Amino acid sequence: QVQLIESGGGSVQAGGSLRLSCVASGRAFRTYTMGWFRQAPGKEREFVASISWSTSKYYADSVKGRFTISRDNAKITVYLQMNSLKPEDTAVYYCAADDAPVLTVRGVDYWGQGTQVTVSS
């Protein structure tokens, strides 16, 4: 069974840091593009960052310079290091994986269950 299991969410004050992790089951994920999306209350799910199997990285403009995505192909795990967090980063963060080079909300084949990130001012 294909699964993406996230961990690392929590509550932090503005300016703080959190690190999200997502472990994928199944060898196929080693060559998949993996990434993160987020969804705040009352808003649509939005792209945050992605990393291809060859480690090409893309970031949403809102997180550039503050978030860093990385992956460990041996562990089939993707990480999202979030620094200088802002209250507007508060959302449920979802791990995503797909065999396409670019991740889009409608195109993603596999989703994690989501992990809550809350940033207080």
Short mmCIF file of C-alpha atoms in Angstrom, two decimals:
data_model
loop_
_atom_site.label_atom_id
_atom_site.label_comp_id
_atom_site.label_asym_id
_atom_site.label_seq_id
_atom_site.Cartn_x
_atom_site.Cartn_y
_atom_site.Cartn_z
CA GLN A 1 0.00 0.00 0.00
CA VAL A 2 1.33 3.40 -0.97
CA GLN A 3 1.59 5.79 1.94
CA LEU A 4 3.07 9.16 2.78
CA ILE A 5 3.49 9.71 6.51
CA GLU A 6 4.19 13.24 7.74
CA SER A 7 5.57 14.34 11.09
CA GLY A 8 7.04 17.44 12.70
CA GLY A 9 4.14 19.85 12.82
CA GLY A 10 3.33 21.85 15.93
CA SER A 11 2.96 25.30 17.42
CA VAL A 12 5.65 27.95 17.42
CA GLN A 13 5.94 31.69 17.91
CA ALA A 14 6.61 34.02 15.02
CA GLY A 15 10.27 33.94 14.05
CA GLY A 16 10.66 30.36 15.16
CA SER A 17 11.48 27.22 13.21
CA LEU A 18 9.97 23.82 12.52
CA ARG A 19 11.08 20.86 10.45
CA LEU A 20 8.57 18.65 8.68
CA SER A 21 9.37 15.13 7.54
CA CYS A 22 7.54 12.82 5.15
CA VAL A 23 8.40 9.15 4.76
CA ALA A 24 7.15 7.36 1.66
CA SER A 25 6.47 3.66 1.38
CA GLY A 26 7.31 1.93 -1.88
CA ARG A 27 10.51 1.96 -3.93
CA ALA A 28 8.86 3.87 -6.79
CA PHE A 29 8.96 7.04 -4.74
CA ARG A 30 12.74 7.16 -5.05
CA THR A 31 12.29 8.61 -8.55
CA TYR A 32 9.15 10.63 -7.82
CA THR A 33 8.98 14.38 -7.43
CA MET A 34 8.04 15.04 -3.81
CA GLY A 35 6.91 18.20 -2.15
CA TRP A 36 4.69 20.11 0.21
CA PHE A 37 1.42 21.94 -0.09
CA ARG A 38 -0.53 23.77 2.59
CA GLN A 39 -4.11 24.73 3.25
CA ALA A 40 -5.21 27.44 5.65
CA PRO A 41 -8.78 27.63 6.99
CA GLY A 42 -11.14 28.94 4.34
CA LYS A 43 -8.46 28.95 1.65
CA GLU A 44 -7.53 26.69 -1.22
CA ARG A 45 -4.65 24.28 -1.00
CA GLU A 46 -1.48 25.90 -2.33
CA PHE A 47 1.97 24.82 -3.44
CA VAL A 48 4.85 25.39 -1.03
CA ALA A 49 7.92 23.57 -2.36
CA SER A 50 8.99 20.55 -4.39
CA ILE A 51 12.12 18.57 -5.13
CA SER A 52 12.70 16.14 -7.98
CA TRP A 53 14.63 12.87 -7.74
CA SER A 54 17.59 14.78 -9.21
CA THR A 55 17.13 17.42 -6.47
CA SER A 56 15.84 20.26 -8.65
CA LYS A 57 13.95 22.51 -6.23
CA TYR A 58 11.05 24.90 -6.60
CA TYR A 59 9.55 27.22 -4.01
CA ALA A 60 6.49 29.41 -3.73
CA ASP A 61 7.46 33.09 -3.67
CA SER A 62 5.95 33.43 -0.20
CA VAL A 63 8.47 31.01 1.34
CA LYS A 64 11.64 31.67 -0.69
CA GLY A 65 14.59 32.41 1.55
CA ARG A 66 12.81 31.04 4.63
CA PHE A 67 11.98 27.41 3.78
CA THR A 68 14.35 24.74 2.50
CA ILE A 69 13.27 21.44 0.98
CA SER A 70 15.56 18.42 0.86
CA ARG A 71 15.30 14.67 0.39
CA ASP A 72 17.08 11.48 1.31
CA ASN A 73 16.48 8.99 -1.48
CA ALA A 74 17.92 6.09 0.52
CA LYS A 75 15.33 6.71 3.22
CA ILE A 76 12.67 7.85 0.72
CA THR A 77 12.08 10.86 2.93
CA VAL A 78 11.51 14.50 2.13
CA TYR A 79 12.07 17.32 4.61
CA LEU A 80 10.87 20.89 4.87
CA GLN A 81 12.94 23.15 7.11
CA MET A 82 10.87 26.20 7.95
CA ASN A 83 12.64 29.21 9.45
CA SER A 84 11.50 32.73 10.27
CA LEU A 85 7.94 31.48 10.49
CA LYS A 86 5.10 34.00 10.23
CA PRO A 87 1.49 33.80 11.42
CA GLU A 88 0.42 33.59 7.78
CA ASP A 89 2.30 30.29 7.50
CA THR A 90 -0.34 28.74 9.76
CA ALA A 91 -1.96 25.87 7.85
CA VAL A 92 -2.24 22.14 7.48
CA TYR A 93 0.81 21.01 5.54
CA TYR A 94 0.46 18.07 3.17
CA CYS A 95 3.20 15.93 1.73
CA ALA A 96 2.74 15.10 -1.95
CA ALA A 97 4.35 12.80 -4.50
CA ASP A 98 3.94 12.31 -8.22
CA ASP A 99 5.92 11.00 -11.17
CA ALA A 100 5.52 14.32 -12.99
CA PRO A 101 8.40 16.82 -12.81
CA VAL A 102 6.14 19.59 -11.52
CA LEU A 103 3.60 19.24 -8.73
CA THR A 104 0.17 20.82 -9.00
CA VAL A 105 -2.80 20.44 -6.70
CA ARG A 106 -4.91 18.75 -9.36
CA GLY A 107 -2.12 16.60 -10.70
CA VAL A 108 -0.71 15.03 -7.55
CA ASP A 109 -1.37 11.31 -7.30
CA TYR A 110 -0.38 10.73 -3.68
CA TRP A 111 -1.10 12.80 -0.59
CA GLY A 112 -0.18 12.48 3.06
CA GLN A 113 -2.73 12.91 5.82
CA GLY A 114 -1.53 16.42 6.72
CA THR A 115 0.17 17.92 9.74
CA GLN A 116 -0.87 21.14 11.50
CA VAL A 117 1.54 24.07 11.74
CA THR A 118 0.43 26.97 13.92
CA VAL A 119 2.45 30.17 14.20
CA SER A 120 1.42 32.66 16.86
CA SER A 121 2.27 36.35 16.86
#
